[in-house]
PDB file of C-alpha atoms and ligand atoms in Angstrom:
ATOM      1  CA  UNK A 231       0.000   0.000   0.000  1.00  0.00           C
ATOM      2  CA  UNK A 232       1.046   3.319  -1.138  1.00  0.00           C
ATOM      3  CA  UNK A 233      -0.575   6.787  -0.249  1.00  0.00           C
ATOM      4  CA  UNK A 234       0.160  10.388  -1.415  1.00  0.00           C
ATOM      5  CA  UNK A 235      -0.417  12.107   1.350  1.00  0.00           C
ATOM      6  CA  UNK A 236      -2.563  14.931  -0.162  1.00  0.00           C
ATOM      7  CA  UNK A 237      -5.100  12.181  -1.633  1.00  0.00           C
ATOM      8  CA  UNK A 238      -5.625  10.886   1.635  1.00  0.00           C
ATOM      9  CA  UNK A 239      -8.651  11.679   3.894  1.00  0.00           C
ATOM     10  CA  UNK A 240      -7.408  13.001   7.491  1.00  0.00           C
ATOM     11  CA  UNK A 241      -9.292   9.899   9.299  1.00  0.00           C
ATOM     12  CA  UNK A 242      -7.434   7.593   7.592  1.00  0.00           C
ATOM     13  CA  UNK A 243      -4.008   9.756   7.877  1.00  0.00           C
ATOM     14  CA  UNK A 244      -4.329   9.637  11.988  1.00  0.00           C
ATOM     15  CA  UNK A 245      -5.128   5.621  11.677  1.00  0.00           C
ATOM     16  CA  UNK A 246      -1.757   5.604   9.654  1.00  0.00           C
ATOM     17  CA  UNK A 247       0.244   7.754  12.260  1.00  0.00           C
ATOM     18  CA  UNK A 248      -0.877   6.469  14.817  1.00  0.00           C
ATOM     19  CA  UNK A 249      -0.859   2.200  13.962  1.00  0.00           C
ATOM     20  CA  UNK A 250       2.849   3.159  12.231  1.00  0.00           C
ATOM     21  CA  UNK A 251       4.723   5.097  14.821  1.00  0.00           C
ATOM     22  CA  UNK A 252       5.059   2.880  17.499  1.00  0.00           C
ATOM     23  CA  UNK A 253       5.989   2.029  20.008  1.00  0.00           C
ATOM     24  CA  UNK A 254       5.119   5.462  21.699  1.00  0.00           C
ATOM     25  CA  UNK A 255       6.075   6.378  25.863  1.00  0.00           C
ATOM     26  CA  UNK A 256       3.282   8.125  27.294  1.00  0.00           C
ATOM     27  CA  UNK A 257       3.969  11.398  29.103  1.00  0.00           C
ATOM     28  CA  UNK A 258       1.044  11.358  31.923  1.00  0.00           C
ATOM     29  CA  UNK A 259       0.776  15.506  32.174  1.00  0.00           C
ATOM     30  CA  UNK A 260       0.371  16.773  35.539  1.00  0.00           C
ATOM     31  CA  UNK A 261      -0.852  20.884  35.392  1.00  0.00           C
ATOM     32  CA  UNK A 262      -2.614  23.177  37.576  1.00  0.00           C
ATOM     33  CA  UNK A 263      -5.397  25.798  36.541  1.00  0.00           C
ATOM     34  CA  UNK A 264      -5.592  29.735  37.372  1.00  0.00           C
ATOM     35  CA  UNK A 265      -8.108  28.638  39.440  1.00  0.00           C
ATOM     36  CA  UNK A 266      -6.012  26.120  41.239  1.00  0.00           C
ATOM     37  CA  UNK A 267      -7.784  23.047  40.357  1.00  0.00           C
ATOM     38  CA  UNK A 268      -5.469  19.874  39.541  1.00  0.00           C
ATOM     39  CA  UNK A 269      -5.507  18.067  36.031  1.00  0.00           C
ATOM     40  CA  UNK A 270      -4.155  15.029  34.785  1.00  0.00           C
ATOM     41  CA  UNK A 271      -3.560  13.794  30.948  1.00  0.00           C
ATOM     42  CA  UNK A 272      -2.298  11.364  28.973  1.00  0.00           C
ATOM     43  CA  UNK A 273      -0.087  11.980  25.675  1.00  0.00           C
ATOM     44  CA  UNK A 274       1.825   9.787  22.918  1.00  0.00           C
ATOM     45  CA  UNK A 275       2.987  12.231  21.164  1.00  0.00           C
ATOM     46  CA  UNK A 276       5.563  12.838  23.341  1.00  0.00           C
ATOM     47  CA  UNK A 277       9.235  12.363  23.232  1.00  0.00           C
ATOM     48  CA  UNK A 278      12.850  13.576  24.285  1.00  0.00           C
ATOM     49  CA  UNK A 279      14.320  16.439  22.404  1.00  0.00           C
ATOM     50  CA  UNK A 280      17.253  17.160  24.610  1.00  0.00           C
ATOM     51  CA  UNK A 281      19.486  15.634  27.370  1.00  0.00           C
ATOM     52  CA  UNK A 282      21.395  18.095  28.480  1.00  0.00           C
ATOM     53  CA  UNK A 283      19.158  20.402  30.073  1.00  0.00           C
ATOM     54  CA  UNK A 284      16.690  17.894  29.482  1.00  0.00           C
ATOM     55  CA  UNK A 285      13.952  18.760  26.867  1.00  0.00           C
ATOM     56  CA  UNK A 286      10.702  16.870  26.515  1.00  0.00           C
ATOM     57  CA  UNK A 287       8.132  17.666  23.856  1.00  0.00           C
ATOM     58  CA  UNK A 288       3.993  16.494  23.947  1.00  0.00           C
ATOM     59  CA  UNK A 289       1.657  17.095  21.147  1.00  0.00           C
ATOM     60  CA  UNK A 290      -2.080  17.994  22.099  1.00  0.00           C
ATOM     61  CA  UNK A 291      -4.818  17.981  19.874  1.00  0.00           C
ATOM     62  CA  UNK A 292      -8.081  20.683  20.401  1.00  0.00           C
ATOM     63  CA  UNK A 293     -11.306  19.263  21.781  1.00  0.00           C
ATOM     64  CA  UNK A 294     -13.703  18.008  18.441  1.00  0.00           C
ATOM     65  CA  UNK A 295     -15.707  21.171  19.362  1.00  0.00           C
ATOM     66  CA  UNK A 296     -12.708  23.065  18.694  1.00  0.00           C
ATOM     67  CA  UNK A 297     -11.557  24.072  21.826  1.00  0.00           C
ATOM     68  CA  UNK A 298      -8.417  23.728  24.145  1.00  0.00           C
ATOM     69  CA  UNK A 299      -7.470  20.805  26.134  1.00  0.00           C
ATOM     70  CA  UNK A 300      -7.394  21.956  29.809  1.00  0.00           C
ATOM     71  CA  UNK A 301      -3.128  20.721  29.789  1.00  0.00           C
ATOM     72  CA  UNK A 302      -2.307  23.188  27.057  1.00  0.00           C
ATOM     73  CA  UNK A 303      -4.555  25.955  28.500  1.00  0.00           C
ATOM     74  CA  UNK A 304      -2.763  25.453  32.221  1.00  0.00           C
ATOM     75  CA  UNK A 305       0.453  24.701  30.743  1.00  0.00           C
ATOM     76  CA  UNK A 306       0.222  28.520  28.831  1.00  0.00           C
ATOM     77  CA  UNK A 307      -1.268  30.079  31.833  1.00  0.00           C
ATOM     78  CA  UNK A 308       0.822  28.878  33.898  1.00  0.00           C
ATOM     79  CA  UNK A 309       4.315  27.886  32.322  1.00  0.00           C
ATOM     80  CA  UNK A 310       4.534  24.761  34.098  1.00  0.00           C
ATOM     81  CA  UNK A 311       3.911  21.219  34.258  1.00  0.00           C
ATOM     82  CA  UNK A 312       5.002  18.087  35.156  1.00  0.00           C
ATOM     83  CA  UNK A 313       6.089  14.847  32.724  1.00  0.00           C
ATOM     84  CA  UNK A 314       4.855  11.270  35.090  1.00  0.00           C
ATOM     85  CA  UNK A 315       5.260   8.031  33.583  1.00  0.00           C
ATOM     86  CA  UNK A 316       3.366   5.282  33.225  1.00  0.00           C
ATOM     87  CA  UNK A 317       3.749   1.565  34.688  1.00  0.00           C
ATOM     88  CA  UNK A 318       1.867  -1.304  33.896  1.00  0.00           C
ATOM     89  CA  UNK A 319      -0.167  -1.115  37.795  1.00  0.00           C
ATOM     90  CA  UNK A 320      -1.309   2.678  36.946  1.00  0.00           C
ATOM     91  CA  UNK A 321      -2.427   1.606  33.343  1.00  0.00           C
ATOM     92  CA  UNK A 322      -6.391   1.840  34.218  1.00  0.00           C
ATOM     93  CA  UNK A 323      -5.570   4.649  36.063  1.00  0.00           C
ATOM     94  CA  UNK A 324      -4.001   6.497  33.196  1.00  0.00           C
ATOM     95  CA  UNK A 325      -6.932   5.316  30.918  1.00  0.00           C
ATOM     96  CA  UNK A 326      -9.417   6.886  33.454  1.00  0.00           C
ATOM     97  CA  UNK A 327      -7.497  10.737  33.464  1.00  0.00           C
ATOM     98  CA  UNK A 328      -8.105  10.557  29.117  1.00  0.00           C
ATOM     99  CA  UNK A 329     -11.468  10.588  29.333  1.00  0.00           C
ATOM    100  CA  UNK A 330     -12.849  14.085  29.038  1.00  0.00           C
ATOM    101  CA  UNK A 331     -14.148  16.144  32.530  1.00  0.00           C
ATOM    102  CA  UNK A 332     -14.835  19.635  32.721  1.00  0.00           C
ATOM    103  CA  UNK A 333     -12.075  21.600  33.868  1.00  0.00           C
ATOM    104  CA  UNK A 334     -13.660  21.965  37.333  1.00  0.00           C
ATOM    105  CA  UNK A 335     -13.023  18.644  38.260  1.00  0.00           C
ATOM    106  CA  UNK A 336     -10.051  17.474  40.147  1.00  0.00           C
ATOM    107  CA  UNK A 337      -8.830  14.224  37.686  1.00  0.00           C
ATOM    108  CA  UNK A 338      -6.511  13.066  40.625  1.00  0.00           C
ATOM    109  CA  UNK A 339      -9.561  12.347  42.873  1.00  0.00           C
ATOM    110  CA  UNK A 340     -11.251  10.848  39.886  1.00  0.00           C
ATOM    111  CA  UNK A 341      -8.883   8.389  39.189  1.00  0.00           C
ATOM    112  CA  UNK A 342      -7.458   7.734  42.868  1.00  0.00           C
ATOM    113  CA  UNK A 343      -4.009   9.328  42.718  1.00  0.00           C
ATOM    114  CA  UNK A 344      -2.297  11.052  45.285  1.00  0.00           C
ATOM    115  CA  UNK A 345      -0.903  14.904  44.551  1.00  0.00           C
ATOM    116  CA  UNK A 346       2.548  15.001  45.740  1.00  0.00           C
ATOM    117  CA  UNK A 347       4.143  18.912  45.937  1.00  0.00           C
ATOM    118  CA  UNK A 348       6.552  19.498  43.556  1.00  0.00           C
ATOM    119  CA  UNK A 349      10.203  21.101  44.005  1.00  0.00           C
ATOM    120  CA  UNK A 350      10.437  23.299  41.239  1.00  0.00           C
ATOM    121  CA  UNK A 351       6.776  23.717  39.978  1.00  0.00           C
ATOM    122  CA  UNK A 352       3.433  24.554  40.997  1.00  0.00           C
ATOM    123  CA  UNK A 353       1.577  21.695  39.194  1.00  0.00           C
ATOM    124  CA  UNK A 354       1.636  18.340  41.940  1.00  0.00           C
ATOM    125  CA  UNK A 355       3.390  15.361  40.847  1.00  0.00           C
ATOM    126  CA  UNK A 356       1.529  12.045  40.540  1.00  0.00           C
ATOM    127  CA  UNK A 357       2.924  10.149  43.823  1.00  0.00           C
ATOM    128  CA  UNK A 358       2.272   6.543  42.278  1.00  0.00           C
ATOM    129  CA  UNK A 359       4.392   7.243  39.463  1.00  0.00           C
ATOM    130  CA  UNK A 360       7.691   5.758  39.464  1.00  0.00           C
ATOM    131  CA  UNK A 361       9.278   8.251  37.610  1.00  0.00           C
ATOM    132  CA  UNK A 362       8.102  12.423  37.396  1.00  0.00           C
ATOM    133  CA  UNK A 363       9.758  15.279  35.613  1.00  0.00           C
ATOM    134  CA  UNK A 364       8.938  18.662  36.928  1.00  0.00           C
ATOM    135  CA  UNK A 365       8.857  21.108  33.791  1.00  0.00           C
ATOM    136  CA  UNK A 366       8.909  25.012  32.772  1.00  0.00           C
ATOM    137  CA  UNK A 367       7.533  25.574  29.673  1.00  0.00           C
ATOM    138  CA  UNK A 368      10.493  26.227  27.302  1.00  0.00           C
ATOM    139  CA  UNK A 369       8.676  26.865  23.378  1.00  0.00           C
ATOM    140  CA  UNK A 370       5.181  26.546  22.624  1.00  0.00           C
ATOM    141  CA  UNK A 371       4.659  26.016  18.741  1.00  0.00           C
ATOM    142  CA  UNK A 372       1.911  25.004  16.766  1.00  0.00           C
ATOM    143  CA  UNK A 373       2.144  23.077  14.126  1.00  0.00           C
ATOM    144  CA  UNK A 374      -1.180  22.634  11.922  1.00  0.00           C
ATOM    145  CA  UNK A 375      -3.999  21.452  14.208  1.00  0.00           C
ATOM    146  CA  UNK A 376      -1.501  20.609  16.848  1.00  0.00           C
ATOM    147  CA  UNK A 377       0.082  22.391  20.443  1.00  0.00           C
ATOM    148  CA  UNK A 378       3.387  21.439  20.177  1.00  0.00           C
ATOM    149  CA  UNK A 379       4.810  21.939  24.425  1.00  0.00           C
ATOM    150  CA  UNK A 380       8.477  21.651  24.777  1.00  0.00           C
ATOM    151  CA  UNK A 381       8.807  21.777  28.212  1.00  0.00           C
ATOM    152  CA  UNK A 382      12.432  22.283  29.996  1.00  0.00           C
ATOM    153  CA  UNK A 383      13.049  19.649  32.714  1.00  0.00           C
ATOM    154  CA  UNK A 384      14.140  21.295  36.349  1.00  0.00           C
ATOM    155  CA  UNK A 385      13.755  17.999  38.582  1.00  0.00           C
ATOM    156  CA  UNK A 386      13.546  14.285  37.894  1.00  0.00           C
ATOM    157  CA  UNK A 387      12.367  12.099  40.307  1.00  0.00           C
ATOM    158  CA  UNK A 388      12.988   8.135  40.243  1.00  0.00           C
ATOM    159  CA  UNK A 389      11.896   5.809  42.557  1.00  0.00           C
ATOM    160  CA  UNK A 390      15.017   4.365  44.380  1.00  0.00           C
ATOM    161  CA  UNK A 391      12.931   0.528  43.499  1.00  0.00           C
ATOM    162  CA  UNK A 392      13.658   1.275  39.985  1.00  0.00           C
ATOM    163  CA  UNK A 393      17.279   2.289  39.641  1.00  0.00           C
ATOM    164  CA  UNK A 394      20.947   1.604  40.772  1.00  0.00           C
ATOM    165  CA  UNK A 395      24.313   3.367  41.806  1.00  0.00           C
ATOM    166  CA  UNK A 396      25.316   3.057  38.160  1.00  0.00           C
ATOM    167  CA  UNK A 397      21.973   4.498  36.946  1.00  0.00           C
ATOM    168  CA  UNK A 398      20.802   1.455  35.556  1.00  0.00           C
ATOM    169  CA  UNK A 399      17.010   1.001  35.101  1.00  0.00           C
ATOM    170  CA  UNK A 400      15.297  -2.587  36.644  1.00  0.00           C
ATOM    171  CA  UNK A 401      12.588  -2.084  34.049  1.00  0.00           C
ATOM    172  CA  UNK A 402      10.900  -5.553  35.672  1.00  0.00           C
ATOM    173  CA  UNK A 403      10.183  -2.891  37.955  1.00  0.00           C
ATOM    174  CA  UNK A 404       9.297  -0.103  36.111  1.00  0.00           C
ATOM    175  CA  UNK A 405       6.701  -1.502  33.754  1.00  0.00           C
ATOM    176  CA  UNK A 406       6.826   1.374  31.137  1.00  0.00           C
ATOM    177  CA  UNK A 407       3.831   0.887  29.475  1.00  0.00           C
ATOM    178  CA  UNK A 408       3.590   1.762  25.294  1.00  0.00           C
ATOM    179  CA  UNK A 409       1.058   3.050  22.894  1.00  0.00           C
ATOM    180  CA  UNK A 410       0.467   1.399  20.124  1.00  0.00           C
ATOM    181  CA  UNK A 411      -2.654   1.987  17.528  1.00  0.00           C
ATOM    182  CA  UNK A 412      -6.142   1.346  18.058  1.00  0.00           C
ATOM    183  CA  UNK A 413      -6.546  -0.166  21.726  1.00  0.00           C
ATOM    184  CA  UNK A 414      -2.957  -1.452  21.584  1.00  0.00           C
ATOM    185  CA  UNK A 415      -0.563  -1.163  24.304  1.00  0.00           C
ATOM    186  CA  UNK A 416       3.144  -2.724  24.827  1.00  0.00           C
ATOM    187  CA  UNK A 417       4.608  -3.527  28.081  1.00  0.00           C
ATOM    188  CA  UNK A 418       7.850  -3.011  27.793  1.00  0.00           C
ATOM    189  CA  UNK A 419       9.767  -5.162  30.753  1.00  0.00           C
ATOM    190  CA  UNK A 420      11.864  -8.344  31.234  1.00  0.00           C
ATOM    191  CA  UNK A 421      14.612  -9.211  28.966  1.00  0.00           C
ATOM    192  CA  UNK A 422      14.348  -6.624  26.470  1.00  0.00           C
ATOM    193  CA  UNK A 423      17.696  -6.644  25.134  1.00  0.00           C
ATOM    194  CA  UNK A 424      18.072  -6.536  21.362  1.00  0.00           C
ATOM    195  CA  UNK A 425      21.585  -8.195  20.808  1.00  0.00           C
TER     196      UNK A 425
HETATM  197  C1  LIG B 724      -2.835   6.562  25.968  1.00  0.00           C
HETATM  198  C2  LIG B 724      -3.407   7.850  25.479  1.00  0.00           C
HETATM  199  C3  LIG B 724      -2.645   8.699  24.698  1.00  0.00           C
HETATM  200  C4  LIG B 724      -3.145   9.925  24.257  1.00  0.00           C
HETATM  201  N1  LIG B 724      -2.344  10.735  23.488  1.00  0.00           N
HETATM  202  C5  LIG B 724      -2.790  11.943  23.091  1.00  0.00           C
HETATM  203  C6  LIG B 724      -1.940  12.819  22.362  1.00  0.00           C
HETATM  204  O1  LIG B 724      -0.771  12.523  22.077  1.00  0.00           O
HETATM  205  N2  LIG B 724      -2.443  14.043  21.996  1.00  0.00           N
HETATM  206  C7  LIG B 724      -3.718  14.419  22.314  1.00  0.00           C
HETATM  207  O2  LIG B 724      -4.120  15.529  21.961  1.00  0.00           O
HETATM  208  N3  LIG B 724      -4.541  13.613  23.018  1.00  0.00           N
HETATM  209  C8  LIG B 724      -4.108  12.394  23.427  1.00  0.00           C
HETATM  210  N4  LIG B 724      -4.922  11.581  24.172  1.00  0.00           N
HETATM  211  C9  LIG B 724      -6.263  12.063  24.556  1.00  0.00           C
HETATM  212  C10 LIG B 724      -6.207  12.978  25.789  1.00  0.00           C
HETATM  213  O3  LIG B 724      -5.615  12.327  26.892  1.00  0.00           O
HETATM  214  C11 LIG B 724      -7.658  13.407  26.153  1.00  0.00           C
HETATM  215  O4  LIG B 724      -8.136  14.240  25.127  1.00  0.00           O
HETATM  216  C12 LIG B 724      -7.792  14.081  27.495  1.00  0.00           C
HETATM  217  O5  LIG B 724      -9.169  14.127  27.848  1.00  0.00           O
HETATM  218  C13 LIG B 724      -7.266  15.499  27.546  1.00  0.00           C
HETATM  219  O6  LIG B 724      -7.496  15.960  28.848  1.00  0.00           O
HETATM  220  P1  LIG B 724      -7.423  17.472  29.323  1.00  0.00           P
HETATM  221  O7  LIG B 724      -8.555  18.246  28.660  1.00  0.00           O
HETATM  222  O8  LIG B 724      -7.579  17.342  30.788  1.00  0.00           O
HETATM  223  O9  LIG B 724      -6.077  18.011  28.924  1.00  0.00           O
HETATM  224  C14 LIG B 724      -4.460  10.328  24.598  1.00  0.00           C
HETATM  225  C15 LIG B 724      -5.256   9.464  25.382  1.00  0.00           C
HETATM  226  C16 LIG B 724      -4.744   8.241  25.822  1.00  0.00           C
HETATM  227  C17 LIG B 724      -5.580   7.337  26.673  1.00  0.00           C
END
């Protein structure tokens, strides 16, 4: 199968995009409203851009109806956020914070997570998470449809259960859960090395 891109209908395009580039991490967003309610959101489009400061990027979509996601509108009002990841016990946890609420409600009591302060930020931390990066928003572009966040990292946290002296990762213990298309995931854990 072969498709020029400008023949192709945009349904089809975000099947493709989304069933192709994978496996994807999951950034598990973490804000804070003007208004000081707490938010929590899940993104694939996410990735590293930059170790050293560290630089992660997320891609948000608008609402169908057009409007903003409440992540991008805290992240621009208030030029933070925090980057959890997810492991394979928080997965129905992390499904439950993608489904839409109005931005009144508090996402970590919906999905039973704790808020844990942050260092550097405003926005809480998810405690459950095994793994949180506190952020300042570095560049906000859009591109098309899309928010592109690059966000600069100030703090990581890593659960002492999931790494050594050395730095090395027990991912049996970290349970980094993947996107894949459709209602696909990946657990990525046990011998994973590609020799
Ligand atoms: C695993 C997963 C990955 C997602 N990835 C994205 C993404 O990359 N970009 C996006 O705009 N929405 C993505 N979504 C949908 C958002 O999480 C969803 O629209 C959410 O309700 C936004 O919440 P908010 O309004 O609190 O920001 C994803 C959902 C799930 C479950």
């Amino acid at each position: 199968m072969e498709l020029v891109v400008k023949k192709t209908d945009e349904e089809t395009l975000y099947k493709l995009i989304l069933g192709l580039v994978v496996p994807r991490p999951i950034a598990w967003v973490s804000t804070v409203s003007k208004e000081g309610i707490y938010n929590i959101a899940p993104f694939s489009f996410f990735n590293a851009v930059n170790d050293a400061p560290p630089v992660l990027m997320i891609s948000v979509s608008d609402r169908d109806e057009g409007t903003l996601k409440d992540t991008v509108k805290n992240i621009l009002d208030t030029k933070e956020f925090v980057i959890n990841m997810v492991s394979e016990e928080l997965f129905e946890k992390m499904k439950k914070t993608g489904e839409e609420f109005p931005p009144e409600v508090d996402e970590f009591k919906e999905a039973g997570l704790t808020p844990e302060p942050s260092r550097f930020v405003v926005a809480p931390r998810i405690k459950e998470a095994k793994v949180s990066f506190e952020c300042k928003l570095y560049k906000y572009v859009p591109v098309y449809d899309m928010h592109v966040i690059f966000g600069e990292v100030l703090l990581i946290r890593v659960s002492d259960e999931i790494i050594d002296e050395n730095l090395n990762v027990n991912y049996e213990k970290y349970k980094p859960i993947g996107r894949l298309g459709g209602t696909y995931y990946l657990k990525v854990y046990g011998e994973c090395k590609i020799k």
